[in-house]
Short mmCIF file of C-alpha atoms in Angstrom, two decimals:
data_model
loop_
_atom_site.label_atom_id
_atom_site.label_comp_id
_atom_site.label_asym_id
_atom_site.label_seq_id
_atom_site.Cartn_x
_atom_site.Cartn_y
_atom_site.Cartn_z
CA MET A 1 31.99 -63.39 47.20
CA SER A 2 28.15 -64.29 45.94
CA SER A 3 25.50 -62.53 45.14
CA ALA A 4 22.44 -64.00 46.81
CA SER A 5 18.28 -63.50 46.55
CA GLU A 6 15.99 -65.03 49.13
CA THR A 7 12.63 -65.63 49.39
CA PRO A 8 10.87 -67.09 52.57
CA ALA A 9 9.70 -71.02 52.11
CA SER A 10 6.19 -72.47 52.53
CA SER A 11 5.96 -75.72 54.34
CA VAL A 12 6.39 -78.95 52.10
CA ARG A 13 6.97 -82.90 52.76
CA SER A 14 10.53 -84.35 52.73
CA ARG A 15 11.56 -87.77 53.52
CA PRO A 16 13.43 -88.22 56.93
CA VAL A 17 17.02 -87.25 57.68
CA GLY A 18 18.43 -88.73 60.42
CA ARG A 19 19.31 -85.71 62.93
CA ARG A 20 22.80 -86.94 63.86
CA ALA A 21 24.09 -87.04 60.28
CA VAL A 22 22.27 -83.73 59.92
CA LEU A 23 24.22 -82.16 63.21
CA LEU A 24 27.63 -83.69 61.75
CA GLY A 25 27.52 -82.59 58.51
CA GLY A 26 26.21 -86.19 56.70
CA ALA A 27 25.02 -85.51 53.40
CA ALA A 28 21.09 -84.67 53.95
CA VAL A 29 19.70 -85.91 50.36
CA ALA A 30 16.08 -86.39 51.38
CA GLY A 31 13.84 -83.73 49.86
CA ALA A 32 16.88 -82.08 47.90
CA GLY A 33 14.83 -81.79 45.05
CA LEU A 34 12.54 -79.11 47.02
CA LEU A 35 15.47 -76.83 46.95
CA ASP A 36 14.92 -73.92 44.64
CA VAL A 37 17.36 -74.50 41.47
CA ARG A 38 15.80 -72.52 39.19
CA ALA A 39 19.04 -70.35 38.89
CA ALA A 40 21.44 -73.37 40.38
CA HIS A 41 21.58 -75.64 37.68
CA GLY A 42 25.02 -76.19 37.54
CA ASP A 43 25.38 -78.29 34.63
CA SER A 44 29.01 -77.72 34.14
CA VAL A 45 29.79 -79.31 37.63
CA ARG A 46 30.29 -83.18 37.00
CA GLN A 47 31.38 -84.48 40.59
CA ASP A 48 30.41 -83.49 43.99
CA PRO A 49 31.86 -79.91 44.53
CA PHE A 50 31.09 -79.69 48.59
CA GLY A 51 34.11 -81.69 49.50
CA ILE A 52 35.30 -79.12 51.91
CA GLY A 53 31.92 -78.92 54.11
CA VAL A 54 29.98 -76.16 54.92
CA ALA A 55 29.61 -73.92 57.77
CA SER A 56 27.81 -70.98 59.54
CA GLY A 57 28.68 -67.69 61.74
CA ASP A 58 28.25 -64.62 62.85
CA PRO A 59 24.89 -65.29 64.50
CA LEU A 60 22.42 -62.45 65.12
CA PRO A 61 19.11 -62.36 66.60
CA ASP A 62 17.42 -62.35 63.34
CA GLY A 63 20.36 -63.97 60.92
CA VAL A 64 23.23 -65.72 60.40
CA VAL A 65 26.01 -66.20 57.91
CA LEU A 66 25.87 -69.46 55.86
CA TRP A 67 28.99 -70.81 54.14
CA THR A 68 30.35 -73.36 51.30
CA ARG A 69 32.79 -73.20 48.79
CA LEU A 70 32.60 -75.12 45.62
CA VAL A 71 35.76 -77.26 44.85
CA ALA A 72 36.88 -79.81 42.28
CA ASP A 73 40.33 -80.17 43.22
CA PRO A 74 40.45 -78.51 46.59
CA PHE A 75 44.14 -77.88 46.68
CA ASP A 76 43.84 -76.06 42.65
CA ALA A 77 41.07 -73.04 42.72
CA ALA A 78 41.38 -72.88 38.99
CA SER A 79 39.93 -76.44 38.46
CA MET A 80 36.63 -74.78 39.03
CA GLY A 81 36.58 -72.85 35.87
CA ALA A 82 36.60 -69.36 35.18
CA ARG A 83 32.69 -69.12 35.13
CA PRO A 84 30.68 -68.19 38.08
CA VAL A 85 28.21 -70.97 39.43
CA PRO A 86 25.25 -70.48 40.87
CA VAL A 87 24.15 -72.12 43.94
CA ALA A 88 20.64 -73.00 45.80
CA TRP A 89 20.62 -72.87 49.50
CA GLU A 90 17.68 -73.50 51.99
CA VAL A 91 17.13 -73.00 55.69
CA SER A 92 14.65 -75.22 57.41
CA SER A 93 13.01 -75.32 61.21
CA ASP A 94 13.81 -78.86 61.37
CA PRO A 95 16.85 -81.46 60.88
CA ARG A 96 14.67 -82.85 57.91
CA PHE A 97 14.29 -80.30 55.89
CA ALA A 98 10.19 -80.41 56.38
CA ARG A 99 9.71 -77.17 57.74
CA PRO A 100 11.86 -74.83 55.33
CA VAL A 101 11.56 -70.86 56.42
CA ARG A 102 14.05 -69.20 53.94
CA ARG A 103 15.82 -70.33 50.45
CA GLY A 104 17.10 -68.66 47.83
CA THR A 105 20.41 -68.87 44.85
CA ALA A 106 23.76 -67.54 45.51
CA VAL A 107 26.28 -66.87 42.91
CA SER A 108 29.71 -68.31 43.46
CA ARG A 109 32.09 -66.22 41.52
CA PRO A 110 35.54 -67.38 40.51
CA GLU A 111 37.55 -64.51 41.76
CA PHE A 112 36.53 -65.16 45.42
CA ALA A 113 37.53 -69.04 44.58
CA HIS A 114 33.89 -69.69 44.02
CA SER A 115 33.10 -69.51 47.74
CA VAL A 116 29.36 -68.61 48.84
CA HIS A 117 28.46 -66.37 51.55
CA VAL A 118 25.08 -65.79 52.31
CA ASP A 119 23.94 -63.63 54.93
CA VAL A 120 20.36 -65.42 56.18
CA ARG A 121 17.59 -62.96 57.72
CA GLY A 122 14.62 -62.80 58.89
CA LEU A 123 14.88 -65.49 61.07
CA LYS A 124 13.82 -65.81 64.67
CA PRO A 125 15.44 -65.12 67.74
CA ASP A 126 17.61 -67.48 69.78
CA ARG A 127 16.05 -70.70 67.40
CA GLU A 128 17.88 -73.42 65.47
CA TYR A 129 18.14 -73.97 62.29
CA TRP A 130 18.86 -76.24 59.58
CA TYR A 131 20.78 -75.55 55.96
CA ARG A 132 22.29 -76.91 52.66
CA PHE A 133 23.25 -76.15 49.72
CA ARG A 134 22.81 -77.88 45.70
CA THR A 135 24.38 -76.83 42.56
CA GLY A 136 23.19 -79.24 39.84
CA ARG A 137 22.27 -82.98 40.97
CA HIS A 138 24.80 -82.46 43.66
CA VAL A 139 23.72 -81.73 47.27
CA SER A 140 25.76 -80.13 50.24
CA PRO A 141 26.10 -81.91 53.50
CA ALA A 142 23.37 -80.15 56.19
CA GLY A 143 24.69 -78.04 59.06
CA ARG A 144 23.17 -76.78 62.42
CA THR A 145 23.29 -73.32 63.37
CA ARG A 146 21.48 -71.17 65.69
CA THR A 147 20.76 -67.56 66.43
CA ALA A 148 21.40 -65.22 68.79
CA PRO A 149 18.64 -64.55 71.61
CA ALA A 150 16.77 -60.95 71.07
CA ALA A 151 18.31 -57.51 72.03
CA SER A 152 15.83 -57.00 74.77
CA SER A 153 15.83 -60.44 75.99
CA ARG A 154 17.09 -61.73 79.80
CA PRO A 155 18.81 -65.32 78.56
CA ARG A 156 18.99 -67.88 80.94
CA GLY A 157 22.61 -69.16 79.85
CA LEU A 158 25.04 -69.29 77.04
CA ARG A 159 27.20 -72.42 76.09
CA MET A 160 30.36 -72.00 74.71
CA GLY A 161 33.05 -73.80 73.17
CA VAL A 162 36.61 -71.67 72.50
CA VAL A 163 39.00 -73.39 69.91
CA ASN A 164 42.18 -72.27 68.61
CA CYS A 165 45.80 -73.30 66.81
CA GLN A 166 45.56 -76.40 64.51
CA ASP A 167 48.44 -77.27 63.29
CA TRP A 168 47.70 -79.85 60.83
CA GLN A 169 51.52 -81.75 60.56
CA ASN A 170 51.53 -82.12 64.51
CA GLY A 171 48.81 -83.97 64.81
CA TYR A 172 45.13 -84.93 64.45
CA TRP A 173 42.08 -83.37 65.91
CA PRO A 174 39.83 -85.28 67.84
CA ALA A 175 39.32 -82.51 69.92
CA TYR A 176 37.00 -81.67 66.88
CA SER A 177 35.34 -84.63 66.81
CA GLY A 178 34.64 -84.12 70.47
CA LEU A 179 33.53 -80.57 70.21
CA ALA A 180 30.91 -81.86 67.61
CA GLU A 181 29.46 -84.00 70.35
CA GLU A 182 28.88 -81.01 72.85
CA ASP A 183 25.70 -78.88 73.75
CA LEU A 184 26.86 -75.58 72.21
CA ASP A 185 25.15 -72.17 71.31
CA VAL A 186 28.49 -70.99 69.34
CA VAL A 187 31.80 -71.75 68.88
CA LEU A 188 34.73 -68.90 68.92
CA HIS A 189 37.99 -69.62 67.28
CA LEU A 190 40.57 -67.49 68.32
CA GLY A 191 43.43 -67.95 65.48
CA ASP A 192 45.79 -69.91 64.17
CA TYR A 193 43.39 -71.78 61.77
CA ILE A 194 46.41 -72.57 59.34
CA TYR A 195 49.85 -72.91 59.88
CA GLU A 196 52.26 -71.60 56.72
CA TYR A 197 55.31 -73.54 57.17
CA ASP A 198 56.26 -76.18 54.37
CA PRO A 199 55.76 -79.77 54.30
CA SER A 200 57.22 -81.65 57.10
CA GLY A 201 56.44 -83.98 59.77
CA VAL A 202 56.09 -87.24 61.13
CA TYR A 203 52.20 -88.08 59.43
CA PRO A 204 52.32 -88.92 56.16
CA ASP A 205 49.18 -88.25 55.72
CA ARG A 206 49.70 -84.94 57.42
CA LEU A 207 51.87 -83.33 55.11
CA HIS A 208 51.34 -79.53 54.20
CA THR A 209 50.48 -78.48 50.64
CA THR A 210 53.29 -77.41 48.58
CA PRO A 211 53.56 -73.64 48.05
CA GLN A 212 54.63 -72.06 45.26
CA THR A 213 58.44 -71.13 46.58
CA LEU A 214 59.66 -73.89 48.92
CA GLY A 215 62.37 -73.52 51.23
CA LEU A 216 61.10 -69.93 52.44
CA ASP A 217 59.09 -71.92 55.12
CA GLN A 218 56.34 -69.85 54.34
CA LEU A 219 53.08 -68.91 51.84
CA SER A 220 53.40 -66.02 50.18
CA THR A 221 50.36 -66.28 46.85
CA LEU A 222 46.69 -66.29 46.93
CA ALA A 223 47.23 -69.55 45.12
CA ASP A 224 49.08 -70.82 48.33
CA TYR A 225 47.25 -69.86 51.15
CA ARG A 226 43.84 -71.07 49.39
CA ALA A 227 45.39 -74.40 48.79
CA ARG A 228 46.57 -74.57 52.54
CA HIS A 229 42.83 -73.27 53.59
CA ALA A 230 41.32 -75.81 51.36
CA GLN A 231 43.52 -78.56 53.12
CA TYR A 232 42.66 -78.07 56.63
CA LYS A 233 38.96 -77.76 55.81
CA THR A 234 39.25 -81.56 54.25
CA ASP A 235 39.52 -83.04 57.90
CA PRO A 236 36.27 -84.81 58.62
CA ALA A 237 36.49 -83.72 62.46
CA LEU A 238 36.69 -79.96 61.18
CA GLN A 239 34.17 -80.69 58.88
CA GLN A 240 31.89 -81.96 61.90
CA ALA A 241 32.26 -79.24 64.38
CA HIS A 242 31.64 -76.30 61.70
CA ALA A 243 28.37 -78.38 60.74
CA ALA A 244 27.26 -78.50 64.07
CA PHE A 245 27.42 -74.91 65.33
CA PRO A 246 27.70 -71.32 64.04
CA TRP A 247 31.20 -70.10 64.63
CA ILE A 248 32.60 -66.74 65.39
CA VAL A 249 35.99 -66.40 64.16
CA THR A 250 39.53 -64.17 64.68
CA TRP A 251 42.73 -64.68 62.84
CA ASP A 252 46.19 -64.41 64.58
CA ASP A 253 49.35 -64.48 63.03
CA HIS A 254 49.85 -68.12 61.16
CA GLU A 255 47.20 -67.27 59.33
CA VAL A 256 49.68 -64.76 57.44
CA GLU A 257 52.94 -65.66 59.21
CA ASN A 258 54.66 -66.25 62.60
CA ASN A 259 54.81 -63.15 64.76
CA TYR A 260 54.10 -60.38 62.30
CA ALA A 261 53.43 -57.23 63.52
CA GLY A 262 51.02 -54.55 61.13
CA LEU A 263 53.24 -54.68 57.91
CA VAL A 264 56.35 -55.58 59.55
CA ASP A 265 58.05 -59.05 58.86
CA GLU A 266 59.03 -61.78 61.10
CA ILE A 267 62.01 -60.62 63.39
CA ASP A 268 64.08 -63.63 62.73
CA ASP A 269 63.70 -63.71 58.67
CA THR A 270 66.84 -62.80 56.85
CA GLY A 271 67.64 -63.45 52.91
CA ALA A 272 65.03 -64.30 50.74
CA ARG A 273 62.53 -64.33 53.59
CA HIS A 274 62.56 -61.18 54.59
CA GLN A 275 60.09 -58.54 53.04
CA ASP A 276 59.78 -55.00 53.31
CA ALA A 277 56.31 -53.33 54.11
CA ARG A 278 55.23 -53.34 50.29
CA ARG A 279 56.23 -57.19 49.51
CA PHE A 280 54.71 -58.04 52.68
CA ALA A 281 51.35 -55.99 52.42
CA ARG A 282 50.90 -58.24 49.14
CA GLN A 283 51.67 -61.20 51.06
CA ARG A 284 48.89 -60.02 53.58
CA ALA A 285 46.68 -59.20 51.17
CA ALA A 286 46.39 -62.95 49.57
CA ALA A 287 46.35 -64.23 53.14
CA TYR A 288 43.36 -62.13 54.21
CA GLN A 289 41.44 -63.24 51.14
CA ALA A 290 41.74 -66.41 51.29
CA TYR A 291 41.03 -66.47 55.12
CA TYR A 292 37.20 -64.79 54.08
CA GLU A 293 36.90 -67.19 51.03
CA HIS A 294 36.93 -70.35 53.58
CA MET A 295 35.07 -68.40 56.86
CA PRO A 296 31.29 -67.75 57.33
CA LEU A 297 31.88 -64.03 57.22
CA ARG A 298 30.14 -61.00 56.38
CA ARG A 299 31.98 -57.99 55.35
CA THR A 300 33.13 -58.75 51.77
CA PRO A 301 36.70 -57.93 51.22
CA VAL A 302 38.30 -55.58 48.72
CA ARG A 303 40.13 -57.94 46.48
CA GLY A 304 44.16 -57.17 46.54
CA SER A 305 43.75 -55.06 49.35
CA ALA A 306 45.96 -55.47 52.30
CA SER A 307 43.13 -54.56 54.98
CA TYR A 308 40.14 -56.24 56.16
CA ARG A 309 38.06 -54.99 59.13
CA LEU A 310 37.45 -58.11 61.49
CA PHE A 311 36.97 -56.82 64.98
CA ARG A 312 33.33 -56.77 65.29
CA ARG A 313 31.05 -57.52 67.99
CA PHE A 314 28.01 -59.63 69.41
CA ASP A 315 25.60 -59.46 71.90
CA PHE A 316 23.68 -62.58 73.51
CA GLY A 317 20.59 -60.55 75.22
CA ASP A 318 21.43 -58.58 78.14
CA LEU A 319 23.76 -61.72 79.47
CA LEU A 320 26.83 -61.17 77.57
CA ARG A 321 28.66 -58.83 75.12
CA LEU A 322 31.43 -60.56 72.90
CA ASN A 323 34.12 -58.05 71.80
CA VAL A 324 36.09 -59.63 69.08
CA LEU A 325 39.51 -58.23 68.53
CA ASP A 326 42.10 -58.50 65.77
CA THR A 327 45.47 -57.75 67.16
CA ARG A 328 47.53 -58.47 64.56
CA GLN A 329 46.96 -56.01 61.62
CA TYR A 330 46.94 -52.78 63.38
CA ARG A 331 49.77 -53.59 66.15
CA THR A 332 53.08 -51.73 66.28
CA ASP A 333 56.12 -53.73 66.08
CA GLN A 334 57.29 -56.24 69.04
CA PRO A 335 59.64 -54.01 71.56
CA GLY A 336 63.49 -54.60 71.34
CA GLY A 337 64.13 -56.80 68.36
CA HIS A 338 64.74 -60.16 70.14
CA SER A 339 65.06 -63.29 68.33
CA GLN A 340 61.51 -65.15 68.64
CA ASP A 341 60.27 -61.87 70.34
CA PHE A 342 61.44 -63.25 73.76
CA GLY A 343 63.61 -60.80 75.74
CA PRO A 344 63.80 -58.48 79.12
CA ILE A 345 60.30 -57.73 80.78
CA GLN A 346 61.39 -54.18 80.63
CA ASP A 347 61.26 -53.95 77.45
CA GLY A 348 57.48 -54.55 77.81
CA LEU A 349 57.29 -51.75 80.43
CA ASP A 350 59.10 -49.00 78.70
CA ASN A 351 56.83 -49.54 75.21
CA ALA A 352 54.72 -46.65 76.02
CA GLU A 353 53.69 -46.14 72.24
CA GLY A 354 53.18 -49.47 71.48
CA THR A 355 49.82 -50.81 70.78
CA LEU A 356 48.38 -54.48 69.97
CA THR A 357 44.95 -53.03 68.61
CA GLY A 358 45.76 -49.52 66.89
CA ALA A 359 43.77 -46.27 68.09
CA VAL A 360 40.65 -46.90 66.14
CA GLN A 361 39.98 -50.15 67.23
CA ASP A 362 40.46 -49.07 70.95
CA ARG A 363 38.43 -46.27 70.90
CA TRP A 364 35.50 -48.70 69.39
CA LEU A 365 36.37 -51.38 72.42
CA THR A 366 36.17 -48.69 74.73
CA LYS A 367 32.80 -47.33 73.48
CA GLY A 368 31.28 -50.87 73.18
CA LEU A 369 32.16 -51.77 76.99
CA ALA A 370 31.11 -48.05 78.29
CA SER A 371 27.70 -48.71 76.46
CA SER A 372 27.18 -52.45 77.23
CA ARG A 373 24.11 -53.07 79.49
CA ALA A 374 25.39 -57.10 79.34
CA ARG A 375 25.78 -59.08 82.88
CA TRP A 376 28.98 -60.53 81.32
CA ASN A 377 31.63 -58.52 79.11
CA VAL A 378 34.17 -60.05 77.22
CA ILE A 379 37.23 -59.38 74.90
CA ALA A 380 37.96 -62.29 72.99
CA GLN A 381 41.43 -61.55 71.50
CA GLN A 382 44.57 -63.83 70.51
CA VAL A 383 47.54 -63.20 73.09
CA MET A 384 47.59 -63.62 76.97
CA MET A 385 46.69 -60.68 78.67
CA SER A 386 47.92 -61.95 81.60
CA GLN A 387 51.82 -60.59 82.70
CA ILE A 388 53.55 -63.86 82.41
CA ARG A 389 57.46 -64.30 83.71
CA PHE A 390 59.09 -67.13 82.04
CA PRO A 391 62.64 -68.80 83.32
CA ASN A 392 64.83 -68.09 80.46
CA PHE A 393 64.54 -70.99 78.23
CA LEU A 394 67.01 -69.37 75.78
CA ASP A 395 69.90 -69.40 78.62
CA PRO A 396 68.69 -72.75 80.04
CA ALA A 397 72.15 -72.67 82.49
CA HIS A 398 70.66 -69.41 84.09
CA PRO A 399 66.62 -69.63 83.82
CA LEU A 400 66.73 -66.43 85.95
CA PRO A 401 66.03 -63.55 85.92
CA PRO A 402 62.91 -64.50 83.94
CA ILE A 403 61.87 -63.19 80.57
CA ALA A 404 58.45 -62.38 78.57
CA ASN A 405 57.29 -63.20 75.65
CA LEU A 406 57.17 -59.99 73.90
CA ASP A 407 54.55 -60.93 71.37
CA GLN A 408 52.14 -61.05 73.74
CA TRP A 409 50.51 -58.06 75.88
CA ASP A 410 53.79 -58.10 78.23
CA GLY A 411 55.28 -56.20 75.03
CA TYR A 412 52.90 -53.47 75.33
CA ASP A 413 52.74 -53.16 79.28
CA PRO A 414 51.32 -49.63 79.17
CA ALA A 415 48.46 -50.79 76.67
CA ARG A 416 47.51 -53.64 78.82
CA ALA A 417 47.35 -50.89 82.01
CA ARG A 418 45.37 -48.81 80.25
CA ARG A 419 42.80 -51.33 79.49
CA LEU A 420 42.56 -52.76 82.68
CA ARG A 421 42.68 -49.21 84.57
CA PHE A 422 39.33 -48.29 82.20
CA LEU A 423 38.03 -51.42 83.42
CA ARG A 424 38.26 -50.71 86.96
CA ASP A 425 37.50 -47.37 86.47
CA ALA A 426 34.40 -47.43 84.54
CA SER A 427 32.99 -50.26 86.84
CA ILE A 428 32.33 -52.68 83.74
CA SER A 429 30.32 -55.50 84.59
CA ASN A 430 32.16 -58.83 85.05
CA PRO A 431 35.16 -58.55 82.22
CA VAL A 432 36.31 -61.62 80.87
CA VAL A 433 39.12 -61.99 78.65
CA LEU A 434 39.41 -64.90 76.14
CA ALA A 435 42.85 -65.66 74.80
CA GLY A 436 44.89 -68.21 73.04
CA ASP A 437 47.99 -68.78 70.97
CA ILE A 438 50.61 -70.14 73.51
CA HIS A 439 49.39 -73.66 72.83
CA SER A 440 48.66 -74.45 76.62
CA SER A 441 45.82 -73.94 79.43
CA TRP A 442 46.14 -70.43 81.59
CA PHE A 443 43.67 -69.55 84.28
CA SER A 444 44.39 -66.44 85.59
CA ASP A 445 43.42 -63.38 87.75
CA LEU A 446 44.27 -59.94 86.22
CA ARG A 447 45.39 -57.25 88.36
CA ILE A 448 46.62 -53.76 87.40
CA ASP A 449 49.67 -54.77 89.67
CA ARG A 450 50.15 -58.76 89.43
CA ASP A 451 52.22 -58.57 92.45
CA ASP A 452 49.78 -56.85 94.67
CA LEU A 453 47.49 -60.35 95.61
CA SER A 454 45.68 -57.90 98.18
CA SER A 455 43.93 -56.25 95.58
CA ALA A 456 40.74 -57.23 94.08
CA PRO A 457 41.60 -58.74 90.40
CA VAL A 458 40.00 -56.26 87.65
CA ALA A 459 39.23 -59.29 85.50
CA VAL A 460 39.49 -62.77 84.94
CA GLU A 461 41.29 -64.44 81.54
CA PHE A 462 40.70 -67.79 80.38
CA THR A 463 43.55 -68.63 77.88
CA ALA A 464 42.70 -72.20 75.73
CA THR A 465 44.86 -74.77 74.96
CA SER A 466 45.50 -76.04 70.99
CA VAL A 467 43.63 -78.05 69.22
CA SER A 468 47.01 -79.55 67.84
CA SER A 469 50.06 -77.01 67.92
CA ASP A 470 52.82 -78.09 69.80
CA PHE A 471 54.09 -76.98 73.35
CA PRO A 472 57.64 -77.96 74.14
CA ILE A 473 56.63 -80.59 77.08
CA ALA A 474 59.87 -79.95 78.57
CA PHE A 475 58.87 -76.34 79.72
CA ASP A 476 55.17 -78.17 81.49
CA ALA A 477 56.95 -79.42 84.59
CA PRO A 478 59.67 -76.08 85.21
CA LEU A 479 56.32 -73.84 84.65
CA LYS A 480 54.24 -75.78 87.16
CA ALA A 481 56.77 -75.35 89.82
CA LEU A 482 57.94 -71.83 89.02
CA ASN A 483 54.48 -70.12 88.28
CA PRO A 484 53.26 -69.81 92.26
CA THR A 485 56.43 -67.76 92.68
CA LEU A 486 57.18 -66.15 89.43
CA ASN A 487 53.25 -65.87 88.57
CA PRO A 488 51.24 -66.43 91.60
CA HIS A 489 48.06 -64.86 89.91
CA VAL A 490 47.76 -67.42 87.51
CA ARG A 491 45.76 -70.21 89.02
CA TYR A 492 45.69 -73.04 86.74
CA PHE A 493 48.21 -74.24 84.05
CA ASP A 494 49.06 -77.05 81.79
CA GLY A 495 50.88 -77.44 78.83
CA SER A 496 51.01 -81.30 78.87
CA ARG A 497 47.21 -81.53 77.19
CA ARG A 498 45.30 -80.79 73.81
CA GLY A 499 41.96 -79.77 73.55
CA TYR A 500 39.20 -76.72 73.80
CA LEU A 501 37.09 -74.57 76.49
CA ARG A 502 33.51 -75.31 76.95
CA MET A 503 31.63 -72.70 78.86
CA ASN A 504 28.85 -72.46 80.72
CA ILE A 505 27.35 -69.03 81.03
CA ASP A 506 24.51 -68.41 83.29
CA ARG A 507 23.46 -64.84 85.34
CA GLN A 508 25.53 -65.96 88.70
CA ARG A 509 28.30 -67.86 87.40
CA TRP A 510 30.91 -68.33 84.52
CA LEU A 511 32.28 -71.65 84.37
CA ALA A 512 34.96 -73.01 82.52
CA GLU A 513 36.05 -76.06 81.68
CA ALA A 514 39.10 -77.74 80.23
CA ARG A 515 38.38 -80.39 77.51
CA THR A 516 41.31 -82.08 76.68
CA VAL A 517 42.23 -85.43 74.70
CA ASP A 518 44.52 -88.14 75.57
CA THR A 519 46.70 -88.09 72.27
CA ILE A 520 46.49 -86.47 68.95
CA ALA A 521 48.36 -89.33 67.37
CA THR A 522 45.36 -90.73 66.25
CA ARG A 523 42.39 -89.76 64.86
CA THR A 524 39.89 -90.77 67.38
CA SER A 525 40.41 -89.92 71.54
CA PRO A 526 38.49 -89.90 74.40
CA VAL A 527 37.90 -85.97 75.66
CA ARG A 528 37.95 -85.80 79.26
CA THR A 529 37.28 -82.44 81.31
CA THR A 530 40.55 -81.94 83.27
CA ALA A 531 40.12 -78.65 84.81
CA SER A 532 37.28 -76.86 86.21
CA TRP A 533 37.07 -73.24 87.31
CA ALA A 534 34.36 -70.84 87.59
CA THR A 535 34.11 -66.86 88.27
CA VAL A 536 31.36 -65.57 89.94
CA SER A 537 28.88 -62.47 88.89
CA GLY A 538 30.22 -59.59 90.97
CA ARG A 539 32.83 -61.17 93.01
CA PRO A 540 35.93 -61.00 90.46
CA GLY A 541 38.48 -63.62 90.79
CA LEU A 542 38.65 -67.10 89.75
CA VAL A 543 37.67 -70.38 92.34
CA PRO A 544 37.77 -73.96 91.55
CA ALA A 545 34.69 -75.41 90.35
#
């Protein structure tokens, strides 16, 4: 948590700073003395505390959230001491900080791991800005951000990146280096920002931090989650991507624990790993607080609380309304009690009382969609809404009849059907669903009855592959062969590549491009466009682009 004071900044002189260094988070020391440091001496800070970078997020037409966290030892939050540390911040309309527009001071507090969250207001809509922090003699890298268009505006276009699922131990993140080089207005992260597993892997420099209790293969304490988040934030490619654009983030399961549902522990946990709802609530509270401490979020959590409202909405003029969901905190348990939550399709069809969103969030979403005047209406969430039948890989000798991933919307089919019927019956303009989680790319037409291919799609769904998390390569070829029969509404699938989605949205067309890397075995890799699909305003359904 940080308390902040803010004042407008008059134009002052500053030595030039290279634009590329600023965009990619390079140290911006030119003009550092111009930062307001009257309350930010930070005399006790002996070494550079900005080792895990800077970020911005949740853009509004008049404001944005700026984030950093002071660290001495990134893996030990206590190493920053028990006293609050003042931090100066500055926002400029140019990358050389020659035209500062806002500046002030914030207080980084030990109870929130010396993180800083500054909700800067008074900015102009649809503008680029640059920002930085200072404490004592130390100046942070600079970041670039952008405000949203004015509510009354009619934007011609929007450029968005979509990312998710970055398992530190599974490989490097050249996808983030590629993302940082894109020309984007905003990045959307759909969850699995960290993974909770014990240290294990083939890359000696990519082993997870050691949790308080080894052998559980999951984190449990606030110190555990803080150290893991900080470890991920040390990656230079991730720092570059955060510094280049404002991010809008939401979590999935691994920020707490694999496949959790509300306060229900993972289905396969037994013995010491199993937790009742009371113990799991303590774990979730620690995980949620650590997530806030490492993300550019406005809402301050209640310390020790297992609840944190993350679902929220963003408008980009009348072009796009973005509804960001939380499908973990409020969901009911996956049906059937099956190992890994894969099981018979019928279990999801029969789950009449099941919900992924909870009643309050569901009503909020319905109201936001019904009241929207936007051309494109987006439901950004974690797990695939598309109805997917998987060959039974649990019993390779008998791959048919197919099974369902009951952790996705397939486990909550009546709730999905209600949502799709609403989109149709309320004539919601150009609904688009975004998803992640499954470590592979799926572009699908969404129909109320997936098998009625003669009916018009109600919406389209773009599911982004992972940044680095693994998709079993043995499943790639069988799915490509069987999708035309099992899942004919899937227009494109690829499980062999890692990367992100690049969205180019204008008033007539939504273009989605799969941007993928050749390898995650090295820190650098070329980024290529391996698929391009679009949907046209007023004509639901996907077409090759």
